[in-house]
Coordinates of C-alpha atoms in Angstrom, one line a residue:
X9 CA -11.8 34.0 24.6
X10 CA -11.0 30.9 22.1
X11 CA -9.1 31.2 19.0
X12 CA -12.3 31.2 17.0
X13 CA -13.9 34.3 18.6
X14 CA -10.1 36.2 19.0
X15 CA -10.2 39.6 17.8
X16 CA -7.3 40.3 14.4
X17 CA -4.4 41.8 15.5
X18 CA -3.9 45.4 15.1
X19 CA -2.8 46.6 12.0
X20 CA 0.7 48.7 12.2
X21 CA 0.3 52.4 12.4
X22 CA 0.9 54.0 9.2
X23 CA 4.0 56.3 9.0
X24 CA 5.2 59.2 7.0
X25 CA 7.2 62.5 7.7
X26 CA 6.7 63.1 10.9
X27 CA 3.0 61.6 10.9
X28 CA 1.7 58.5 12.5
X29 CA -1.6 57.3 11.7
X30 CA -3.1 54.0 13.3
X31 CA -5.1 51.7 12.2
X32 CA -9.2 52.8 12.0
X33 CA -8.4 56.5 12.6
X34 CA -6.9 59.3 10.2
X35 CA -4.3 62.5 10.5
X36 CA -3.0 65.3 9.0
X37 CA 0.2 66.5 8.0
X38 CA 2.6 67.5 5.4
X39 CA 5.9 66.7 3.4
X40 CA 8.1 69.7 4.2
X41 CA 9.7 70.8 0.0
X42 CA 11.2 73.9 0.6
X43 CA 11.5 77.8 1.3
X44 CA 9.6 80.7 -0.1
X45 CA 12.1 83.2 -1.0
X46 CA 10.7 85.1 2.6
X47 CA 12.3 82.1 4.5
X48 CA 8.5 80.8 5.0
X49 CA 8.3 76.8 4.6
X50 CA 6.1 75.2 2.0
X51 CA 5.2 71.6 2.1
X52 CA 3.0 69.4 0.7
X53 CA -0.4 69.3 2.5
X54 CA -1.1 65.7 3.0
X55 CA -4.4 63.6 4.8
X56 CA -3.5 59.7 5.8
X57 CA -7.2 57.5 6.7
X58 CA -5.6 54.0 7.7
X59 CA -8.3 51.2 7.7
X60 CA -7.6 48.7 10.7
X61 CA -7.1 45.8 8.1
X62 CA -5.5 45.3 5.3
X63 CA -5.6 46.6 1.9
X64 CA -4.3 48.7 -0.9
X65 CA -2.7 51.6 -0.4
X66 CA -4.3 54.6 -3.0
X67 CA -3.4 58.0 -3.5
X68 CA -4.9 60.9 -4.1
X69 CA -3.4 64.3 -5.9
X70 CA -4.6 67.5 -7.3
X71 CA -3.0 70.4 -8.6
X72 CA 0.2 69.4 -9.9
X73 CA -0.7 71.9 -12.3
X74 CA -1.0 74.8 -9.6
X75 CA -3.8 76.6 -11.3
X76 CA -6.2 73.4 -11.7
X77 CA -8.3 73.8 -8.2
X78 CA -11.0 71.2 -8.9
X79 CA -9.3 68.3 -8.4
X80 CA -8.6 70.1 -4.8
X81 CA -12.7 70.0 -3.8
X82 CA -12.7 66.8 -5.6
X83 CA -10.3 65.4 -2.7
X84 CA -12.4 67.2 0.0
X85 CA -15.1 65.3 -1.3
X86 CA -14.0 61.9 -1.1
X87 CA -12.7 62.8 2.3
X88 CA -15.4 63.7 3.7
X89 CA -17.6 60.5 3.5
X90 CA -14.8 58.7 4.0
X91 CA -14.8 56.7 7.4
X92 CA -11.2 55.1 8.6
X93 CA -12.6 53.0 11.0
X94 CA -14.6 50.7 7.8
X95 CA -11.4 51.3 5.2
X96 CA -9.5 48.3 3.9
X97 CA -6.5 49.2 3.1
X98 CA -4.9 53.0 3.2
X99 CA -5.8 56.0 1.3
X100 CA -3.0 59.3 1.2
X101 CA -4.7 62.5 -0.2
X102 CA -2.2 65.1 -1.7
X103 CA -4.9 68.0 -3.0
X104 CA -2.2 70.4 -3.7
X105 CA 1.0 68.8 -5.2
X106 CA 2.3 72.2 -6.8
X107 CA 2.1 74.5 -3.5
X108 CA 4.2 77.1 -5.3
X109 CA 1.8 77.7 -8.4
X110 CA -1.2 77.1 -6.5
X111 CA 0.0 80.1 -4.2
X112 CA 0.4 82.5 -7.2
X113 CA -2.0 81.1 -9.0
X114 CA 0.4 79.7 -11.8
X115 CA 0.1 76.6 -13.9
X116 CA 3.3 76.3 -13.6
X117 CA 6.5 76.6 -11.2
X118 CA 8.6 79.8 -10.3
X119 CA 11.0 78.2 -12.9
X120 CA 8.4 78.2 -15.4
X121 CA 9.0 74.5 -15.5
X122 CA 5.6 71.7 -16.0
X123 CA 6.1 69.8 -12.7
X124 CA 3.9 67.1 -14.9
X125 CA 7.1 67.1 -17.3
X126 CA 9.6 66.5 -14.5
X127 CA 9.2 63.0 -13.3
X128 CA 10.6 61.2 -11.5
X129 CA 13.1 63.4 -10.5
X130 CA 16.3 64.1 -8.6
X131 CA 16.9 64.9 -5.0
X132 CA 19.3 67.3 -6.2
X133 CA 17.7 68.7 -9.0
X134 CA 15.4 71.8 -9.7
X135 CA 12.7 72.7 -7.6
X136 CA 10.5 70.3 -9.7
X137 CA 12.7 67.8 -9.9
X138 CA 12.8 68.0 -6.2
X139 CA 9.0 68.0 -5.7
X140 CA 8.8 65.3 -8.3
X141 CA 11.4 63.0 -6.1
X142 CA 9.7 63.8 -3.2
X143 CA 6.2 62.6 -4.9
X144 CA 7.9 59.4 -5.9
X145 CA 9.3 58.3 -2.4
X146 CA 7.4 59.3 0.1
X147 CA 3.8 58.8 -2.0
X148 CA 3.9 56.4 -5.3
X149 CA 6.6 54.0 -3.8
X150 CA 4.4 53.3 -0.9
X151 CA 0.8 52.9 -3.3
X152 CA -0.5 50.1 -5.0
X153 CA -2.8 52.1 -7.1
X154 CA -3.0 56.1 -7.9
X155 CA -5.7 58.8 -9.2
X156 CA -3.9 61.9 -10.5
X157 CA -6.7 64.8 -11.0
X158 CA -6.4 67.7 -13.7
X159 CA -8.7 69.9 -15.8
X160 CA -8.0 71.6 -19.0
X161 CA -5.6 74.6 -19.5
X162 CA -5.6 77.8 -21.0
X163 CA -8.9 78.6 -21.0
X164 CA -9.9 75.4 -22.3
X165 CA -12.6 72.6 -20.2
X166 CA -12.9 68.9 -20.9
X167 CA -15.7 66.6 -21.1
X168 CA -15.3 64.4 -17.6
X169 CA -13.3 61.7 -18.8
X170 CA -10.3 59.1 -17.6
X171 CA -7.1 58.8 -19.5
X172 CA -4.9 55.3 -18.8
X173 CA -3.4 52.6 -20.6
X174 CA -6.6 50.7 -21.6
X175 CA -4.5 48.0 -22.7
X176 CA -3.6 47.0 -19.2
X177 CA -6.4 44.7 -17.9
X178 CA -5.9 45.7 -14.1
X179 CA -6.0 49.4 -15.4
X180 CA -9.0 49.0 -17.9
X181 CA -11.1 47.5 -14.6
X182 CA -10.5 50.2 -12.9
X183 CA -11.1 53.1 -15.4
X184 CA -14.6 51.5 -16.2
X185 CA -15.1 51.5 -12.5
X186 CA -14.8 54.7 -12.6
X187 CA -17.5 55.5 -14.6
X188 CA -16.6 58.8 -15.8
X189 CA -18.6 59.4 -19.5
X190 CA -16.0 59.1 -21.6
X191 CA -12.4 57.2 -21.2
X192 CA -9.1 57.9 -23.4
X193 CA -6.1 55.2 -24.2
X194 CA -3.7 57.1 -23.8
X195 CA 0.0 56.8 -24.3
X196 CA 2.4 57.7 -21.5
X197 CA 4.1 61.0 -21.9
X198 CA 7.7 61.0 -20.2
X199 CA 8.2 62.8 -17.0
X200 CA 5.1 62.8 -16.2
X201 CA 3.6 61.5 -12.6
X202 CA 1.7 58.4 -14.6
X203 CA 4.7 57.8 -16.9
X204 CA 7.0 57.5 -13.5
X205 CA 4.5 55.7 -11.3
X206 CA 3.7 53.5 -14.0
X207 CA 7.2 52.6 -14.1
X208 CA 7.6 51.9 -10.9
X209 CA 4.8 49.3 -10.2
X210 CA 2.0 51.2 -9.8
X211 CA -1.6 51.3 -11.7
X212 CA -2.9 55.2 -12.6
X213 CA -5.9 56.6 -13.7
X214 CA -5.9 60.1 -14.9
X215 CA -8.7 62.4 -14.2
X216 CA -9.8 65.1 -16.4
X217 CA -12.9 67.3 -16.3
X218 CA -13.9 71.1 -16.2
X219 CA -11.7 73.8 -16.7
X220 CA -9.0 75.6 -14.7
X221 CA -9.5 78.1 -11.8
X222 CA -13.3 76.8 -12.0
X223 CA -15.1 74.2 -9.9
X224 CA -17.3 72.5 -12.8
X225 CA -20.1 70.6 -10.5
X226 CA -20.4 67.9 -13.3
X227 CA -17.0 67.4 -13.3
X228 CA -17.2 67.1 -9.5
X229 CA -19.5 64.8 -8.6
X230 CA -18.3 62.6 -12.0
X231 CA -14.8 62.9 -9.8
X232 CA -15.8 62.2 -5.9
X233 CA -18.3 59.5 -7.5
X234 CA -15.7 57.6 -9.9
X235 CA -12.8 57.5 -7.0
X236 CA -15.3 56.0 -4.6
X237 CA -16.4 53.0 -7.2
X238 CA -12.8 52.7 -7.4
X239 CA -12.1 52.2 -3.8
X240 CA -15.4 49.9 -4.0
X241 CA -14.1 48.1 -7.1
X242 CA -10.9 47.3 -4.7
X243 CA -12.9 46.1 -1.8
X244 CA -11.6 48.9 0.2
X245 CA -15.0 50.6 1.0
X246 CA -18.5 48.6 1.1
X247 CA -20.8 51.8 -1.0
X248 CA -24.8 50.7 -1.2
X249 CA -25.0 53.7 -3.5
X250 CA -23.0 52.4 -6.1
X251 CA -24.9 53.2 -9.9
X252 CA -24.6 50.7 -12.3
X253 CA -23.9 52.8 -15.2
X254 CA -24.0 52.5 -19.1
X255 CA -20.7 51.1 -20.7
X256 CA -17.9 54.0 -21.3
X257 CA -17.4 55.6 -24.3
X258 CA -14.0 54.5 -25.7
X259 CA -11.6 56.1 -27.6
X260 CA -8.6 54.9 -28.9
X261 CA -6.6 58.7 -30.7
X262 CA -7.9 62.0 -30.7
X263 CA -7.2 65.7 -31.7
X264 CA -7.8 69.4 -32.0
X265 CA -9.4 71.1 -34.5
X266 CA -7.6 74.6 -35.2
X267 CA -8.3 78.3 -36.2
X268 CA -7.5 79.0 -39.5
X269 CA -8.4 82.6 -39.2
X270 CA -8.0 85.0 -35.6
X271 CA -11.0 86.7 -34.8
X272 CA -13.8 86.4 -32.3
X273 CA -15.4 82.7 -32.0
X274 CA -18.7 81.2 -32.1
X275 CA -19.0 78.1 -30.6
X276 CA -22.0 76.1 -32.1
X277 CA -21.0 72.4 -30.1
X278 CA -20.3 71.4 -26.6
X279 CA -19.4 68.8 -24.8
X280 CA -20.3 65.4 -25.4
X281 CA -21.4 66.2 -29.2
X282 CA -21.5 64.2 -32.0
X283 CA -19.7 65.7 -34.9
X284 CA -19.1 64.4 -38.9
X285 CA -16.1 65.2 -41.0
X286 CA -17.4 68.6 -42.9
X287 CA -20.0 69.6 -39.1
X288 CA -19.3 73.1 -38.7
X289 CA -17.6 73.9 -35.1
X290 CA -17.4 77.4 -34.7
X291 CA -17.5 80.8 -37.0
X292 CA -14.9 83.3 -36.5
X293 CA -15.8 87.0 -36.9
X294 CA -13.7 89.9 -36.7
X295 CA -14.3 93.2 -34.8
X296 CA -17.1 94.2 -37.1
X297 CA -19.3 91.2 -37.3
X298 CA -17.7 90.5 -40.7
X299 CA -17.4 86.7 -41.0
X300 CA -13.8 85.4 -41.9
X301 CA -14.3 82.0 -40.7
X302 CA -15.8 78.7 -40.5
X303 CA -14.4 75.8 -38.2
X304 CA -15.0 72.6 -39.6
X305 CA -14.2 69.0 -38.1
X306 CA -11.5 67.3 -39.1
X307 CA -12.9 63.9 -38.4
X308 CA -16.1 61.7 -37.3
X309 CA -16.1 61.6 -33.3
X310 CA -17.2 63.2 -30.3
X311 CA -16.2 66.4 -28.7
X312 CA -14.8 65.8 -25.6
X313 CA -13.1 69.0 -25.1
X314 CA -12.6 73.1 -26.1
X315 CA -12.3 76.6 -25.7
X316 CA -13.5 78.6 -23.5
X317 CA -11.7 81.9 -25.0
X318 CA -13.7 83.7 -27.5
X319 CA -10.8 85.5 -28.8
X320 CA -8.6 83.1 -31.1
X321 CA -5.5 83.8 -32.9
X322 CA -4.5 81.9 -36.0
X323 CA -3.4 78.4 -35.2
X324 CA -5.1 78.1 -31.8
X325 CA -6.6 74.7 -30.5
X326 CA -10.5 75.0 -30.8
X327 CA -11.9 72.2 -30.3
X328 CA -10.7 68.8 -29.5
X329 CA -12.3 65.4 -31.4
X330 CA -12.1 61.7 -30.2
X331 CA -11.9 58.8 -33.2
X332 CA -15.0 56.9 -32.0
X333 CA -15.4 55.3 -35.5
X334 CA -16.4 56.6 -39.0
X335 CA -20.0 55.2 -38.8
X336 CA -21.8 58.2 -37.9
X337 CA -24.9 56.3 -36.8
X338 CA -22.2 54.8 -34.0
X339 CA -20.9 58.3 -33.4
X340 CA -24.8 59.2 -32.4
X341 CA -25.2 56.1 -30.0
X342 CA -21.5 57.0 -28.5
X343 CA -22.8 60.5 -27.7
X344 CA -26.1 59.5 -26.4
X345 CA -24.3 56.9 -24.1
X346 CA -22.3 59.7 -23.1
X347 CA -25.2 62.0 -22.2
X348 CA -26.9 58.9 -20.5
X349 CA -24.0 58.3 -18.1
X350 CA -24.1 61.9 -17.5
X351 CA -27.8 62.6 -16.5
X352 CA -27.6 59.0 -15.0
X353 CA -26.1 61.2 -12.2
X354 CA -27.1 64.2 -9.7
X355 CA -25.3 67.0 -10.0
X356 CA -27.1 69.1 -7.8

């Protein structure tokens, strides 16, 4: 066999804990955090598929918030027509980054603290400090690139939607790769994952869509599909199926509309709705039918996310308004390009 016709040489095996994957072939196995009060261990469930050439190293994670599942089937999505042996580069899935509220079924820790507040961490801090420095070393230290999954809390769901620094070139590419409906410049928050990953090299897209406790399909297949262009858009994976979709819709600042009055709530918009300073959101009723209520918008834009709760006390977020400009023939075209990349696409 000449030089010409020699075969690459093979790519090292991939290691972490006590996992070794090599190249072409995947594994599973998990980052050992702790003890259940029981003395039962609880780590971090964690899938490695390492191509057998080179490339970027992407992860994957779900549930930081313990009580957001979709992100979870998103992950089993991706995996599952996913094949090692044509990957460039390495991707490390983490579906279930909060083990302990995912077990009770908790946003939160059993410290009530936001693991998404408690980057990067300490080794020798509190439980999610500990989880958080775990994260950092053994997963966003070793990536080139992340996608961080979430839906909306307390009882609230979100329009599909990524939310990065848009003023990033590398970053912007990547979240109109995506090709969720609808992406967000958003600032970073401190001690959260993005925030700390950020900070430490690495380029993050944050995924929103659906609602907590609930697998939306449309947020879904919006989620499986966007993190596949992505790996395309980075030459990891060669995907024939790959859309070419309508431009996002862009938003720059957005925020919630509140309930003036408690009562039981109407909803008369949705997701992906066009809305005018003075539109009328919801009505809120009280236990007799008696109206006390009317919701109005607080600003020209789209709706990209609200609640879900029909019972709303005084001062409760309602409905939440991107700034998509204060032409409201634009605000129409924004949410008809939003509706057009969202029936561009299957959800069945």
């Amino acid at each position: 066999m000449n030089a010409a016709t020699r075969r690459p040489p093979r790519r090292e095996p991939f290691r972490i804990g006590d996992l070794e994957v090599a190249g072409g072939r995947s594994g599973t196995g998990e980052l050992p955090v702790s003890r259940l009060v029981t003395g039962t261990h609880i780590s971090l469930p964690l899938r490695v598929l390492h191509g057998p050439v080179d490339g970027p190293t992407v992860w994957l994670s779900a549930a930081v918030h313990g009580d957001e599942v979709a992100g979870v089937e998103i992950i089993r999505r991706v995996l599952a027509n996913l094949n090692p042996r044509k990957l460039r580069g390495t991707v490390l899935a983490v579906p279930i980054v909060n083990v302990h509220g995912f077990l009770s079924g908790d946003r939160y820790l059993p410290d009530r603290r936001d693991l998404n507040r408690s980057f990067p961490g300490s080794e020798h801090g509190s439980l999610a400090g500990r989880i958080a420095n775990l994260f950092m070393k053994q997963i966003v230290q070793r990536c080139d690139v992340g996608i961080d999954l979430h839906t909306g809390s307390d009882h609230r769901t979100n329009l599909p939607q990524i939310r990065a620094d848009l003023d990033d070139p590398a970053t912007r590419t990547l979240a109109e790769a995506f090709g969720a409906p609808f992406m967000l410049h958003a600032k970073l928050r401190d001690g959260s994952m993005r925030a700390a990953a950020t900070a430490a090299g690495a380029t993050v897209l944050l995924f929103e869509g659906g609602e907590a406790w609930r697998i939306d399909e449309e947020a879904a297949v919006v989620g499986s599909r966007g993190i596949r262009r992505v790996l395309h858009q980075l030459d990891m994976i060669d995907d024939d199926d790959v859309q070419v979709l309508p431009v996002p819709v862009e938003s720059r600042s957005s925020g919630w509309v509140r309930a003036r009055r408690s009562g039981i709530a109407s909803m008369h918009v949705g997701l992906g709705d066009a809305v005018a300073r003075g539109d009328t959101l919801a009505t809120i009723h009280d236990s007799v039918g008696v109206r006390v209520s009317s919701m109005k918008a607080n600003r020209t834009g789209l709706v990209i996310g609200h609640s879900r709760q029909p019972l709303v006390n005084q001062g409760d977020a309602i409905v939440h308004i991107a700034d998509v400009g204060s032409d409201v023939d634009a605000i129409e075209t924004a949410a008809a390009s939003a509706r057009r990349r969202r029936s561009s696409q299957d959800f069945s």
